Each structure stands twice: as structure tokens, then as C-alpha cells.
mmCIF file of C-alpha atoms in Angstrom:
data_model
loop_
_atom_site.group_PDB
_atom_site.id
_atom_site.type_symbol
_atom_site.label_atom_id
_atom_site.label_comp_id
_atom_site.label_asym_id
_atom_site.label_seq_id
_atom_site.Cartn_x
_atom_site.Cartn_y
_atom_site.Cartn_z
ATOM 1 C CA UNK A 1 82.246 250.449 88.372
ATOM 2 C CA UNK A 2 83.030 249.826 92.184
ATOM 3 C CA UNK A 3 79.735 248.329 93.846
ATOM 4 C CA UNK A 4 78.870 248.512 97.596
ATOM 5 C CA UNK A 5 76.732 246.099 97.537
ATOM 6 C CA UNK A 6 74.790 244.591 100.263
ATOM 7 C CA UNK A 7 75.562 241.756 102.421
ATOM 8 C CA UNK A 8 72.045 240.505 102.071
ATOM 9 C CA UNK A 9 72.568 240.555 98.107
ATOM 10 C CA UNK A 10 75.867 238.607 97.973
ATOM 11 C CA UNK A 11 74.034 235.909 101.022
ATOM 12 C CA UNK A 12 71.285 235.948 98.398
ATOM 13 C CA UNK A 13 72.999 234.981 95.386
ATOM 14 C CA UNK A 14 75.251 232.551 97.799
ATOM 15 C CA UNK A 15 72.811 230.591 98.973
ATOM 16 C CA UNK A 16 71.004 230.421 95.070
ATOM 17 C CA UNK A 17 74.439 229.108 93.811
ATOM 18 C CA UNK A 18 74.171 226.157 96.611
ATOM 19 C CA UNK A 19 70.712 225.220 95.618
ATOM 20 C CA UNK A 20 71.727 224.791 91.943
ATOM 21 C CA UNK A 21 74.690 222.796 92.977
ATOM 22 C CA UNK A 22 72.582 220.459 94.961
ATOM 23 C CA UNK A 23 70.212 219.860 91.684
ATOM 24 C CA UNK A 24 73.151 217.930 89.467
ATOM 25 C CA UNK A 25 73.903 213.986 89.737
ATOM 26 C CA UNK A 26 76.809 212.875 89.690
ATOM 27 C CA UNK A 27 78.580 213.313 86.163
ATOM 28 C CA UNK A 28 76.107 215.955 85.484
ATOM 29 C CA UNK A 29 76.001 220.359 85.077
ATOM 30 C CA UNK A 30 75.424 221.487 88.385
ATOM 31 C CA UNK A 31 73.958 224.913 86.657
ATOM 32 C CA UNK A 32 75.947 227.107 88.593
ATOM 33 C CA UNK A 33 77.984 227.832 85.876
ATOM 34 C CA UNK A 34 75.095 228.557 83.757
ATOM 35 C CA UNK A 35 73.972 231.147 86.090
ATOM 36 C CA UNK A 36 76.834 233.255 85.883
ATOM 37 C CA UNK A 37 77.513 233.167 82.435
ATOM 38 C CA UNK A 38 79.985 230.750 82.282
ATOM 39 C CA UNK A 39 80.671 227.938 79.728
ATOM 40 C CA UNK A 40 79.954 224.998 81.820
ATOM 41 C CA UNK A 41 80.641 224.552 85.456
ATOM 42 C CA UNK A 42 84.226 225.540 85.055
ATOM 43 C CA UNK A 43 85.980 229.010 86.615
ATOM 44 C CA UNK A 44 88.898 229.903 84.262
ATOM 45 C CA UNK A 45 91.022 232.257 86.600
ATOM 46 C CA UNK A 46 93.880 234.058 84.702
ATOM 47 C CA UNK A 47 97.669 234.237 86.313
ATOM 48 C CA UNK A 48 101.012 235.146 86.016
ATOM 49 C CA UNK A 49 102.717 231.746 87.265
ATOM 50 C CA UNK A 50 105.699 233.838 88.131
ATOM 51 C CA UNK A 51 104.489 235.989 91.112
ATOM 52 C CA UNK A 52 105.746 234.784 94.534
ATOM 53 C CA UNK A 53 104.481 234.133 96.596
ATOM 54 C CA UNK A 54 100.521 234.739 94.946
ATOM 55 C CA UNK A 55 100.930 232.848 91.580
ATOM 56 C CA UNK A 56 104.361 230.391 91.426
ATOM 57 C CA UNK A 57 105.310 227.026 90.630
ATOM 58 C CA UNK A 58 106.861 224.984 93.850
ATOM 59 C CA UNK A 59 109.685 222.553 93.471
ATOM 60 C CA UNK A 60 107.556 220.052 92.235
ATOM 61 C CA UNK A 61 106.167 222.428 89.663
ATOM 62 C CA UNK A 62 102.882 222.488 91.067
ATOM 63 C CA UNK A 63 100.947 226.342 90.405
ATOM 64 C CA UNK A 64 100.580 227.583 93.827
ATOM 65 C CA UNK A 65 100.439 230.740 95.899
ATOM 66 C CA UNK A 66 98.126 232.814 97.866
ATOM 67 C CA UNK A 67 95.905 234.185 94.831
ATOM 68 C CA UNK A 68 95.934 230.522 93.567
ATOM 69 C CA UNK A 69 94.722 229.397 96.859
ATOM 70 C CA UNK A 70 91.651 232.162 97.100
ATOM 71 C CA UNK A 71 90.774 231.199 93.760
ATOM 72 C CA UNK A 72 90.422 227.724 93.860
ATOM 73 C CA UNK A 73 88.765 228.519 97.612
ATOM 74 C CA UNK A 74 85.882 230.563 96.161
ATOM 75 C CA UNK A 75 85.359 227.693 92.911
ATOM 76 C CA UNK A 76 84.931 225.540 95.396
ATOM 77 C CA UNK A 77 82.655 227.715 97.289
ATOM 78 C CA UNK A 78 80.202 228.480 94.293
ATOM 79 C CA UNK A 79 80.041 224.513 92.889
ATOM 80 C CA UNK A 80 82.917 225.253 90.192
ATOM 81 C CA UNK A 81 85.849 223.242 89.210
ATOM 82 C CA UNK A 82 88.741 226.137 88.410
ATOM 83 C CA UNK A 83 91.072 226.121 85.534
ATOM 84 C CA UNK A 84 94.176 228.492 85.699
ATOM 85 C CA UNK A 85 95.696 230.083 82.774
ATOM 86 C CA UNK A 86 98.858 231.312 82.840
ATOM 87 C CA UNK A 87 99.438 234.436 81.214
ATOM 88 C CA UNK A 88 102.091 237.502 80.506
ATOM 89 C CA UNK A 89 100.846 240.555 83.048
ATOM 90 C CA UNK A 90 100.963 242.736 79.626
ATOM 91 C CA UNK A 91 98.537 240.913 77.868
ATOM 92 C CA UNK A 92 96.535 239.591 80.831
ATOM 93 C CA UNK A 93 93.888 241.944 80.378
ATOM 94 C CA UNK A 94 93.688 242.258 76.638
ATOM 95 C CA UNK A 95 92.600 238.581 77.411
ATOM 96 C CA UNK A 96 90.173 239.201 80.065
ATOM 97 C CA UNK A 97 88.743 241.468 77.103
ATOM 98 C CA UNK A 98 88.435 238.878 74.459
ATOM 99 C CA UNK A 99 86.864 236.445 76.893
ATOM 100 C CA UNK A 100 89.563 233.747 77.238
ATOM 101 C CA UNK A 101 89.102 233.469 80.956
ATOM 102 C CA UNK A 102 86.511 234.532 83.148
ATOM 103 C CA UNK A 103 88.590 236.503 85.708
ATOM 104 C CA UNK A 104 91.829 237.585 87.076
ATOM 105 C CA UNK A 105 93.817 235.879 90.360
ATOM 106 C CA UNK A 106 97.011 238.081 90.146
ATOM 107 C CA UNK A 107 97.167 240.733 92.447
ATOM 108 C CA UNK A 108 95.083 243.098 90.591
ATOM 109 C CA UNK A 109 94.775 246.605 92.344
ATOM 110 C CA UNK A 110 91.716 248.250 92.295
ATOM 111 C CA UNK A 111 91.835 252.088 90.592
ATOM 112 C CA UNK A 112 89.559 254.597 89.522
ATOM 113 C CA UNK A 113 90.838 254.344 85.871
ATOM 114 C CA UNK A 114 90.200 250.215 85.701
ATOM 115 C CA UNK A 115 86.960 250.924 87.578
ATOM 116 C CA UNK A 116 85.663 252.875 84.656
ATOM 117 C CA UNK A 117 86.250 249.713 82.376
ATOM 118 C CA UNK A 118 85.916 246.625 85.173
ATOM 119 C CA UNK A 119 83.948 245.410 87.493
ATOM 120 C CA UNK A 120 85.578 244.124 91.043
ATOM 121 C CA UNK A 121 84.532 241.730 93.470
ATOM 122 C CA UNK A 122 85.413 242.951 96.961
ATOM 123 C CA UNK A 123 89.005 242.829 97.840
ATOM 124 C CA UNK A 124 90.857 239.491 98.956
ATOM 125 C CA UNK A 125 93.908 241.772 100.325
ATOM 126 C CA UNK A 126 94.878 244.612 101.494
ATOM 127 C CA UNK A 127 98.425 246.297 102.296
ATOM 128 C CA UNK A 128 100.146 249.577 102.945
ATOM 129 C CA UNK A 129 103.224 250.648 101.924
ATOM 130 C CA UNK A 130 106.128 250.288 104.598
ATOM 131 C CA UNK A 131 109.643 252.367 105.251
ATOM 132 C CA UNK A 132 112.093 249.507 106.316
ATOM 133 C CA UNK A 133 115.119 250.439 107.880
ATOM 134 C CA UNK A 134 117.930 248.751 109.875
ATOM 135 C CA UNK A 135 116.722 246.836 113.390
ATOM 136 C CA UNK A 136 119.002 249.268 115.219
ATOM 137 C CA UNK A 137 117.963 252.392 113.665
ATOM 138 C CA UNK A 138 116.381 254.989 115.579
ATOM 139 C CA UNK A 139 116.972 257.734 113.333
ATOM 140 C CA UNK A 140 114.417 257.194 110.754
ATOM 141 C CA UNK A 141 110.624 256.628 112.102
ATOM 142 C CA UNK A 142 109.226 258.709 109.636
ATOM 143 C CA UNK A 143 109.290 259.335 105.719
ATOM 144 C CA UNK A 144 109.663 262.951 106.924
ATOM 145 C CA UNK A 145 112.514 261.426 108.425
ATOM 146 C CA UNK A 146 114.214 260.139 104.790
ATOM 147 C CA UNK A 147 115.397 264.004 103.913
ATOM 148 C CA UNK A 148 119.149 263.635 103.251
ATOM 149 C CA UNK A 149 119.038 259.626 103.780
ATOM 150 C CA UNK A 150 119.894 257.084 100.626
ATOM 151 C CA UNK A 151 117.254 254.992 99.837
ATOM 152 C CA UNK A 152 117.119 251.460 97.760
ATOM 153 C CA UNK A 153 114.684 251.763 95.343
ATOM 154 C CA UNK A 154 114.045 250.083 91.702
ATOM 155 C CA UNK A 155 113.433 253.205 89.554
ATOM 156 C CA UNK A 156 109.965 252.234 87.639
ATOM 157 C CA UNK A 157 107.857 251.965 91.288
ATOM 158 C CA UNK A 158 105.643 254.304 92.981
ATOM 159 C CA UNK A 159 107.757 253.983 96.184
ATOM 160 C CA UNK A 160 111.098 255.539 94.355
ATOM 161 C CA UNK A 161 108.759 258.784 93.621
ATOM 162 C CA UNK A 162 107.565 258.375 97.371
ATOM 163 C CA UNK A 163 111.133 258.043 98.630
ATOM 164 C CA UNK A 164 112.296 261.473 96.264
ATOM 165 C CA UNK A 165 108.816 263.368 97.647
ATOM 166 C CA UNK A 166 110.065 263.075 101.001
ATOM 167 C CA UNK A 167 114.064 264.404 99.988
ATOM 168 C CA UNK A 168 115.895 261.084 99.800
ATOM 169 C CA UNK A 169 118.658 260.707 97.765
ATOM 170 C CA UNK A 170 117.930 256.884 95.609
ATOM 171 C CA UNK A 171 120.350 254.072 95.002
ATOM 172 C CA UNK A 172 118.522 252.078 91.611
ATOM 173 C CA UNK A 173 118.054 248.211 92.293
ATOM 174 C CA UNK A 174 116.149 245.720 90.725
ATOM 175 C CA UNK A 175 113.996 244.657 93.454
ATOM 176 C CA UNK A 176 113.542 243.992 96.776
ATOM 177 C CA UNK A 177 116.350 241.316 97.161
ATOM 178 C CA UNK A 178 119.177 243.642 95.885
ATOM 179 C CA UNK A 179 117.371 246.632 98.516
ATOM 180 C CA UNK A 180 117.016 244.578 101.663
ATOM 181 C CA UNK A 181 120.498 243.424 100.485
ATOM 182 C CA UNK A 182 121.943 246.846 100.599
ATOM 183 C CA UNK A 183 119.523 247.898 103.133
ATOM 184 C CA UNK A 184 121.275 244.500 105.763
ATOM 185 C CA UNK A 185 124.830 245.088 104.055
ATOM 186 C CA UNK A 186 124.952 249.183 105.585
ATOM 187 C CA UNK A 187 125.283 250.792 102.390
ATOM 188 C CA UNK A 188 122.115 252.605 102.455
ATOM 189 C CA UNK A 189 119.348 253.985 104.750
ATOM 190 C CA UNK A 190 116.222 251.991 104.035
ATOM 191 C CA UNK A 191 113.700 251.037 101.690
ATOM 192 C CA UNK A 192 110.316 251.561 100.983
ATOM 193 C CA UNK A 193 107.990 248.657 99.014
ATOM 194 C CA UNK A 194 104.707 247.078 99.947
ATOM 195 C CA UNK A 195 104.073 245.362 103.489
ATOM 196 C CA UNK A 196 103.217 241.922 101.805
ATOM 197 C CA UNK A 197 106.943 241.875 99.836
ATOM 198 C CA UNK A 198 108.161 242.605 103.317
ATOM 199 C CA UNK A 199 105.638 239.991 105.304
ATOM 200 C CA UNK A 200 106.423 237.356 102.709
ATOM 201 C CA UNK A 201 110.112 237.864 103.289
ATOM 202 C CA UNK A 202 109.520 237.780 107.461
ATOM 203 C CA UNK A 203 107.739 234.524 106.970
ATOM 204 C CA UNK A 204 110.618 232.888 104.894
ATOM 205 C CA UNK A 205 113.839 234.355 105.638
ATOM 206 C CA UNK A 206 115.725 235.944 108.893
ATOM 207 C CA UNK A 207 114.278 239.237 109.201
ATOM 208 C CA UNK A 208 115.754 239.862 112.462
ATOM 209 C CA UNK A 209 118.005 242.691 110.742
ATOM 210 C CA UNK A 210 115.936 244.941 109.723
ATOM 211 C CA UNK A 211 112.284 246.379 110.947
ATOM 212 C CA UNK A 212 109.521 248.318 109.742
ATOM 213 C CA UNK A 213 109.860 252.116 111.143
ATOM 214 C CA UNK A 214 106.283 253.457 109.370
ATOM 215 C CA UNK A 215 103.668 252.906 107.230
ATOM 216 C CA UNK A 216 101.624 255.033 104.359
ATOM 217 C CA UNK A 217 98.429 255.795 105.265
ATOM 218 C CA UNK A 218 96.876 254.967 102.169
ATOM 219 C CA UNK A 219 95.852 251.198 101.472
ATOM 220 C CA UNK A 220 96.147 248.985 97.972
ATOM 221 C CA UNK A 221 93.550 246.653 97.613
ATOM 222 C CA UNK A 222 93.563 243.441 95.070
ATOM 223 C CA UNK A 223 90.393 241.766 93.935
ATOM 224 C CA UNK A 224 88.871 239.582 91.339
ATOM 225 C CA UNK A 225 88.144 241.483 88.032
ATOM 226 C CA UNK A 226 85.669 240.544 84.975
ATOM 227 C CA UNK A 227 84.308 242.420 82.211
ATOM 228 C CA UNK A 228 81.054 244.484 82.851
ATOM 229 C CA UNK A 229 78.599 241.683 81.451
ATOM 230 C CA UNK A 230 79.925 239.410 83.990
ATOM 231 C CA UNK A 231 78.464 241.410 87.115
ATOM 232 C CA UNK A 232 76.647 238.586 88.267
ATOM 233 C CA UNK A 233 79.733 236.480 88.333
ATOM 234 C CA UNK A 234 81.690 239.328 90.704
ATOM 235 C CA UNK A 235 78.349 239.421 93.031
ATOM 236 C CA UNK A 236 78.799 235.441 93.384
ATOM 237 C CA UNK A 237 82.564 236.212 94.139
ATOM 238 C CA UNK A 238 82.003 238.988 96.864
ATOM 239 C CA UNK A 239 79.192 236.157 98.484
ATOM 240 C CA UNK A 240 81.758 233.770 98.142
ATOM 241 C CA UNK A 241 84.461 235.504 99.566
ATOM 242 C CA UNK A 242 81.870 236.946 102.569
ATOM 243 C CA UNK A 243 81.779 233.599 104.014
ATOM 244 C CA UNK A 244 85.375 232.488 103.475
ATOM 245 C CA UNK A 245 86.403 235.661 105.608
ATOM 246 C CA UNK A 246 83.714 234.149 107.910
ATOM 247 C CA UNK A 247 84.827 230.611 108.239
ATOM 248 C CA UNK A 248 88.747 231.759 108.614
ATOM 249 C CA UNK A 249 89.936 230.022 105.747
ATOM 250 C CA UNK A 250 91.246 233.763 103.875
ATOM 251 C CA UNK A 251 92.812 234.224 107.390
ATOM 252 C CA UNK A 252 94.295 230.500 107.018
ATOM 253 C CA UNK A 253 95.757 231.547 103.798
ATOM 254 C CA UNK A 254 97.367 234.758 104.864
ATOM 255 C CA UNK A 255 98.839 233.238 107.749
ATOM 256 C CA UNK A 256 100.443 230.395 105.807
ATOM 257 C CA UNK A 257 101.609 232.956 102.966
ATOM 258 C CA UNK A 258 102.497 236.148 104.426
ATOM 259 C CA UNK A 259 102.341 234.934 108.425
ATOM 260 C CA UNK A 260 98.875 237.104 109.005
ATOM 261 C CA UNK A 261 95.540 238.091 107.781
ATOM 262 C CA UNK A 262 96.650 240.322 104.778
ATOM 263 C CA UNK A 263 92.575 239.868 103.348
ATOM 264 C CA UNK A 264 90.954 243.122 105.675
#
């Protein structure tokens, strides 16, 4: 159920969101909530809690992160207070379904097959996939390049089939720590994962090891999901979300996250 919609329909629906919020004293519904189906003036945003850096607890156990951040950026935007629940990946949407929360902050990919159940707002990131390698490797600028090479890969993700479609041989990890471990360490070739595992490990550790020799062509893009009888609620997110890519605060976030605008 992907929507093109236009900008004049999400300004629209924007600017009717900050009218009702200017109708409610103090202590009072704003109505904003009513208007989206909501029960009261309260956005209840489902997340893992466990996914750095987009849904974690810092060391003073505060929820955080980059989808935690965009969430509470477009309550604020449409008049609502937000309320995060944390919740297993496997049973996040089973939830969605039975109307526990409202929506979904957690890195949720848009597909054809959850488009023909969901509704999405417009997507709040974007990334490729990248082919890491060594800093002083020259050999490998290519996946065409990976024939013959060892890759680090963890065995249940799309980039270990990527990494055997283009005739590497695969040493099985857990995750990105244990690859870029391997990858730093000299015992194998590269890696391949998503650019925003590899961006939020530039902005926090020393990358100055290893590099990014190419990128897929094809994008991943993460939005806000709801149930189809919440429509209205995803058209108040994409007007939302239109004029925090306007004001700079998305490219605030990615910058402070992931070092740049990860959002377009």
C-alpha cells in the first residue's frame, strides 16, 4: 500500500494538525490525537530497546537512538506527547496488529510483501549496502572483484548470499564486530553489511583501517508503519517528516548518529 502522495496533501493535513493543537488550554485534549485515530493525544511508537545505535539504552539507562529521536521529533511536530514500548522484533508486528501501539520506530524496511498488509509513511533513512575492505587494499573495488577472496559474513544475512553470488569463499561470524575484527586482524578479505553499521562504527570507533571500496546499487529504506485504518495517521507522519527534512533537524540527527544525513 505504498502512497505517493502529494506534498500539498501532507502541508494540508500539517497545517490542520497545528490548528487543532492551538484550540486546547492548558491541561486540556489538544484534538490532534482525535484526528488520527488515536486514544488521546498520545503517539505510542513501538521499539526494540536493543538496536544501536536507533533504539538503545545509554549508560544512564535512558531509551535513546536515532529512530527514538525521529519519533519523538515528529510527536512533537503533530501536538503529541510519545510513549515508547519496548518490544521483541518477533512479535513487534503481531502487536502493531492487535493495536497495542500506534506505529513502529525500529528500522522497519519497506517491501512489496509488508506493503500488501501496511501502510508507510515516507522513509526517515536510507542506505546501501557497502563492500569494506582493508585501507590499503587496492585489489578489491568491486564485488566482481570478491571471486576467489574470503569474506566475513554472519550466515542468516542477505549480504552472505551477496558475497557467494559474486564467488567469495565465507568465513561465518556473528556480526559486524567479529567481521571488521577479522576484516582489521588480516585473516580475511572484506566484508559486506549495510552503510549505516559501517557509518555508525566511523562515527564511534577508529576506522582509519579499513575503507569502503563499493556500494550496491540498490537502496533500503526504513519508515514508520501502521495498520491500513490508520492512513490518516501515516499522511500526518509523511507532513511531519516533510518539514523536519526542511528545518534540518533529520539532518541534525544523522549527523549526530551516523556522522551524515542517512534520511534521503
Amino acid at each position: 500500500m505504498s502512497r505517493n502522495r502529494a506534498l500539498l496533501t501532507a502541508t494540508a493535513a500539517s497545517a490542520a494538525l497545528l490548528a487543532l493543537t492551538g484550540c486546547g488550554s492548558s491541561g486540556e485534549s489538544s484534538g490532534a490525537g482525535d484526528e488520527l485515530g488515536l486514544s488521546g493525544d498520545t503517539l505510542v511508537v513501538a521499539t526494540e530497546g536493543t538496536y544501536r545505535p536507533f533504539s538503545y539504552h545509554d549508560e544512564t539507562g535512558e531509551l535513546v537512538g536515532y529512530d527514538v529521536e525521529v519519533a519523538q521529533a515528529v510527536a512533537e511536530n503533530l501536538g503529541l506527547e510519545v510513549e515508547f514500548q519496548e518490544t521483541q522484533w518477533d512479535a513487534i508486528f503481531t502487536g502493531l496488529d492487535a493495536g497495542r501501539f500506534d506505529t513502529i520506530a525500529n528500522q522497519v524496511t519497506i517491501t512489496p510483501e509488508r506493503e500488501e498488509k501496511y501502510v508507510f509513511s515516507t522513509p526517515y533513512t536510507v542506505s546501501t549496502g557497502v563492500l569494506v575492505v582493508a585501507a590499503d587494499n587496492d585489489d578489491i573495488t568491486s564485488f566482481a572483484d570478491l571471486d576467489g577472496k574470503t569474506t566475513a559474513q554472519s550466515l542468516t544475512s542477505n549480504w552472505n548470499d551477496l558475497a557467494k553470488e559474486n564467488g567469495a569463499k565465507v568465513e561465518a561470524v556473528e556480526g559486524w564486530a567479529q567481521a571488521v575484527a577479522l576484516l582489521e586482524q588480516g585473516r580475511v578479505d572484506a566484508t559486506i553489511n549495510d552503510s549505516l553499521t559501517y557509518l555508525d562504527y566511523a562515527n564511534t570507533e577508529d576506522a582509519s583501517g579499513i575503507k569502503v571500496a563499493a556500494e550496491t546499487d540498490e537502496e533500503s529504506q526504513s519508515a514508520f508503519v501502521v495498520t491500513p485504518e490508520r492512513e490518516a495517521l501515516a499522511t500526518a507522519i509523511d507532513g511531519a517528516l516533510d518539514e523536519l527534512q526542511a528545518d534540518g533537524t533529520l539532518t541534525e540527527l544523522g549527523e549526530k548518529y551516523f556522522g551524515e544525513d542517512v534520511s534521503q
